[in-house]
């Protein structure tokens, strides 16, 4: 039997015991505290890693066990889900490499491996660690993007509520920075729900808008035109001078839109008409 296969069998049979020793050595290199939970998880992970290594020592160069890929992806996803930084994972790899290098060297001496065999095993370890890092980072980025997009959707929902005030009257407060995504959400998801609320008059309040550009201003004021086609009268409140200037520069006609300084004035005006 080849010496490398003997080492592979040794790693497989003693993975848990060896992993405990490796984890202790790695933690001893860290300049920071590691929780008992993380230590326990690390022992399990490195026992699996040694099993992966034992299976891959004599495999075709470049191959990596699917289990390692899955573990790395899960590691990245969990880190993102907990809102931790990817650097919390990456900072541990340099010390891990050094400990593994010493570990392989000691085993090589014990089993009388040739220089060629030592280089082969160390290359496999580094390759597996590199692939693990890549998969972890990619999974972290994918999960972070999913979380960010979900958060954006939730914020869009929260920042464009239609608030009924009394029979037939509701307020649509526009809050924060209006960008193209929020304008699209307003047109495609908020407007279709307004007729379902049996709204006859809608107050669009712009006082909470932090920033808006001319392109988005055009989209926002298209809301007025759409609602008019639906038979809903629109009143605009909180329109600041700079926003009005942006709208006028886009050729938006204010002459047919009722405007008020604030929501209170618009409500009072509606009561007088009723």
mmCIF file of N, CA, C and O in Angstrom, residues 38 41-42 45-46 67-86 88-90 92-93 132-133 135-143:
data_model
loop_
_atom_site.group_PDB
_atom_site.id
_atom_site.type_symbol
_atom_site.label_atom_id
_atom_site.label_comp_id
_atom_site.label_asym_id
_atom_site.label_seq_id
_atom_site.Cartn_x
_atom_site.Cartn_y
_atom_site.Cartn_z
ATOM 1 N N UNK A 38 -18.118 28.159 19.608
ATOM 2 C CA UNK A 38 -17.323 28.167 18.381
ATOM 3 C C UNK A 38 -16.249 27.082 18.414
ATOM 4 O O UNK A 38 -15.944 26.465 17.386
ATOM 5 N N UNK A 41 -17.895 23.783 17.716
ATOM 6 C CA UNK A 41 -18.222 23.696 16.295
ATOM 7 C C UNK A 41 -16.958 23.458 15.470
ATOM 8 O O UNK A 41 -16.963 22.681 14.512
ATOM 9 N N UNK A 42 -15.872 24.133 15.853
ATOM 10 C CA UNK A 42 -14.609 23.986 15.120
ATOM 11 C C UNK A 42 -14.088 22.557 15.206
ATOM 12 O O UNK A 42 -13.574 22.018 14.222
ATOM 13 N N UNK A 45 -16.061 20.579 12.761
ATOM 14 C CA UNK A 45 -15.739 20.966 11.386
ATOM 15 C C UNK A 45 -14.407 20.366 10.946
ATOM 16 O O UNK A 45 -14.285 19.807 9.852
ATOM 17 N N UNK A 46 -13.393 20.459 11.808
ATOM 18 C CA UNK A 46 -12.072 19.969 11.414
ATOM 19 C C UNK A 46 -11.996 18.449 11.407
ATOM 20 O O UNK A 46 -11.181 17.873 10.671
ATOM 21 N N UNK A 67 -19.083 17.420 0.095
ATOM 22 C CA UNK A 67 -19.409 17.756 1.481
ATOM 23 C C UNK A 67 -18.688 19.018 1.953
ATOM 24 O O UNK A 67 -19.238 19.830 2.698
ATOM 25 N N UNK A 68 -17.437 19.174 1.503
ATOM 26 C CA UNK A 68 -16.674 20.367 1.883
ATOM 27 C C UNK A 68 -17.295 21.613 1.270
ATOM 28 O O UNK A 68 -17.398 22.660 1.917
ATOM 29 N N UNK A 69 -17.724 21.499 0.018
ATOM 30 C CA UNK A 69 -18.357 22.630 -0.647
ATOM 31 C C UNK A 69 -19.641 23.032 0.071
ATOM 32 O O UNK A 69 -19.905 24.225 0.291
ATOM 33 N N UNK A 70 -20.441 22.025 0.440
ATOM 34 C CA UNK A 70 -21.703 22.303 1.124
ATOM 35 C C UNK A 70 -21.453 22.946 2.479
ATOM 36 O O UNK A 70 -22.138 23.902 2.870
ATOM 37 N N UNK A 71 -20.456 22.428 3.224
ATOM 38 C CA UNK A 71 -20.153 23.004 4.529
ATOM 39 C C UNK A 71 -19.702 24.463 4.394
ATOM 40 O O UNK A 71 -20.105 25.329 5.174
ATOM 41 N N UNK A 72 -18.871 24.734 3.409
ATOM 42 C CA UNK A 72 -18.361 26.089 3.199
ATOM 43 C C UNK A 72 -19.501 27.042 2.860
ATOM 44 O O UNK A 72 -19.555 28.173 3.365
ATOM 45 N N UNK A 73 -20.420 26.596 1.997
ATOM 46 C CA UNK A 73 -21.559 27.444 1.640
ATOM 47 C C UNK A 73 -22.435 27.726 2.847
ATOM 48 O O UNK A 73 -22.881 28.863 3.057
ATOM 49 N N UNK A 74 -22.681 26.679 3.629
ATOM 50 C CA UNK A 74 -23.497 26.857 4.835
ATOM 51 C C UNK A 74 -22.828 27.821 5.808
ATOM 52 O O UNK A 74 -23.494 28.642 6.447
ATOM 53 N N UNK A 75 -21.522 27.730 5.911
ATOM 54 C CA UNK A 75 -20.766 28.614 6.797
ATOM 55 C C UNK A 75 -20.934 30.067 6.375
ATOM 56 O O UNK A 75 -21.166 30.959 7.205
ATOM 57 N N UNK A 76 -20.815 30.312 5.064
ATOM 58 C CA UNK A 76 -20.983 31.671 4.558
ATOM 59 C C UNK A 76 -22.392 32.178 4.751
ATOM 60 O O UNK A 76 -22.605 33.344 5.141
ATOM 61 N N UNK A 77 -23.386 31.331 4.479
ATOM 62 C CA UNK A 77 -24.783 31.744 4.614
ATOM 63 C C UNK A 77 -25.137 32.044 6.074
ATOM 64 O O UNK A 77 -25.829 33.027 6.360
ATOM 65 N N UNK A 78 -24.674 31.201 6.990
ATOM 66 C CA UNK A 78 -24.955 31.418 8.408
ATOM 67 C C UNK A 78 -24.330 32.722 8.899
ATOM 68 O O UNK A 78 -24.925 33.455 9.692
ATOM 69 N N UNK A 79 -23.120 32.994 8.439
ATOM 70 C CA UNK A 79 -22.439 34.226 8.851
ATOM 71 C C UNK A 79 -23.207 35.449 8.368
ATOM 72 O O UNK A 79 -23.379 36.426 9.104
ATOM 73 N N UNK A 80 -23.688 35.394 7.124
ATOM 74 C CA UNK A 80 -24.467 36.514 6.582
ATOM 75 C C UNK A 80 -25.798 36.653 7.302
ATOM 76 O O UNK A 80 -26.242 37.769 7.615
ATOM 77 N N UNK A 81 -26.451 35.527 7.577
ATOM 78 C CA UNK A 81 -27.759 35.549 8.235
ATOM 79 C C UNK A 81 -27.678 36.144 9.644
ATOM 80 O O UNK A 81 -28.635 36.763 10.121
ATOM 81 N N UNK A 82 -26.527 35.954 10.291
ATOM 82 C CA UNK A 82 -26.330 36.504 11.634
ATOM 83 C C UNK A 82 -25.832 37.949 11.584
ATOM 84 O O UNK A 82 -25.562 38.545 12.616
ATOM 85 N N UNK A 83 -25.686 38.480 10.369
ATOM 86 C CA UNK A 83 -25.203 39.857 10.151
ATOM 87 C C UNK A 83 -23.778 40.052 10.675
ATOM 88 O O UNK A 83 -23.415 41.150 11.127
ATOM 89 N N UNK A 84 -22.993 38.970 10.637
ATOM 90 C CA UNK A 84 -21.581 39.073 10.983
ATOM 91 C C UNK A 84 -20.778 39.483 9.745
ATOM 92 O O UNK A 84 -21.293 39.472 8.622
ATOM 93 N N UNK A 85 -19.523 39.825 9.951
ATOM 94 C CA UNK A 85 -18.656 40.215 8.845
ATOM 95 C C UNK A 85 -17.933 38.999 8.280
ATOM 96 O O UNK A 85 -17.584 38.079 9.009
ATOM 97 N N UNK A 86 -17.689 39.016 6.975
ATOM 98 C CA UNK A 86 -16.966 37.910 6.346
ATOM 99 C C UNK A 86 -15.533 37.845 6.866
ATOM 100 O O UNK A 86 -14.917 36.773 6.898
ATOM 101 N N UNK A 88 -14.709 37.946 9.833
ATOM 102 C CA UNK A 88 -14.698 37.103 11.025
ATOM 103 C C UNK A 88 -14.280 35.673 10.687
ATOM 104 O O UNK A 88 -13.742 34.954 11.532
ATOM 105 N N UNK A 89 -14.544 35.260 9.442
ATOM 106 C CA UNK A 89 -14.133 33.934 8.979
ATOM 107 C C UNK A 89 -12.730 33.979 8.391
ATOM 108 O O UNK A 89 -11.869 33.159 8.728
ATOM 109 N N UNK A 90 -12.491 34.942 7.513
ATOM 110 C CA UNK A 90 -11.231 34.983 6.776
ATOM 111 C C UNK A 90 -10.023 35.193 7.681
ATOM 112 O O UNK A 90 -8.929 34.705 7.380
ATOM 113 N N UNK A 92 -9.218 33.849 10.259
ATOM 114 C CA UNK A 92 -8.745 32.621 10.892
ATOM 115 C C UNK A 92 -7.936 31.724 9.947
ATOM 116 O O UNK A 92 -7.279 30.795 10.397
ATOM 117 N N UNK A 93 -8.011 31.989 8.662
ATOM 118 C CA UNK A 93 -7.373 31.091 7.704
ATOM 119 C C UNK A 93 -5.840 31.087 7.740
ATOM 120 O O UNK A 93 -5.234 30.014 7.614
ATOM 121 N N UNK A 132 -12.554 26.212 -0.126
ATOM 122 C CA UNK A 132 -13.454 26.489 0.994
ATOM 123 C C UNK A 132 -13.664 27.989 1.170
ATOM 124 O O UNK A 132 -14.792 28.453 1.356
ATOM 125 N N UNK A 133 -12.578 28.769 1.089
ATOM 126 C CA UNK A 133 -12.680 30.220 1.211
ATOM 127 C C UNK A 133 -13.556 30.792 0.099
ATOM 128 O O UNK A 133 -14.456 31.609 0.345
ATOM 129 N N UNK A 135 -15.875 29.359 -1.776
ATOM 130 C CA UNK A 135 -17.283 28.990 -1.638
ATOM 131 C C UNK A 135 -17.935 29.734 -0.484
ATOM 132 O O UNK A 135 -19.103 30.137 -0.566
ATOM 133 N N UNK A 136 -17.187 29.920 0.596
ATOM 134 C CA UNK A 136 -17.716 30.647 1.751
ATOM 135 C C UNK A 136 -18.027 32.090 1.396
ATOM 136 O O UNK A 136 -19.103 32.607 1.725
ATOM 137 N N UNK A 137 -17.085 32.750 0.728
ATOM 138 C CA UNK A 137 -17.271 34.155 0.359
ATOM 139 C C UNK A 137 -18.427 34.321 -0.625
ATOM 140 O O UNK A 137 -19.267 35.222 -0.481
ATOM 141 N N UNK A 138 -18.475 33.451 -1.635
ATOM 142 C CA UNK A 138 -19.546 33.536 -2.626
ATOM 143 C C UNK A 138 -20.914 33.322 -1.979
ATOM 144 O O UNK A 138 -21.875 34.035 -2.287
ATOM 145 N N UNK A 139 -21.009 32.348 -1.082
ATOM 146 C CA UNK A 139 -22.271 32.089 -0.395
ATOM 147 C C UNK A 139 -22.640 33.251 0.511
ATOM 148 O O UNK A 139 -23.814 33.636 0.611
ATOM 149 N N UNK A 140 -21.636 33.833 1.171
ATOM 150 C CA UNK A 140 -21.870 34.995 2.031
ATOM 151 C C UNK A 140 -22.430 36.159 1.215
ATOM 152 O O UNK A 140 -23.392 36.819 1.625
ATOM 153 N N UNK A 141 -21.838 36.405 0.046
ATOM 154 C CA UNK A 141 -22.288 37.512 -0.794
ATOM 155 C C UNK A 141 -23.702 37.278 -1.316
ATOM 156 O O UNK A 141 -24.525 38.202 -1.333
ATOM 157 N N UNK A 142 -23.976 36.041 -1.755
ATOM 158 C CA UNK A 142 -25.319 35.735 -2.252
ATOM 159 C C UNK A 142 -26.371 35.924 -1.157
ATOM 160 O O UNK A 142 -27.419 36.535 -1.391
ATOM 161 N N UNK A 143 -26.076 35.391 0.025
ATOM 162 C CA UNK A 143 -27.027 35.509 1.130
ATOM 163 C C UNK A 143 -27.194 36.962 1.556
ATOM 164 O O UNK A 143 -28.324 37.404 1.849
#
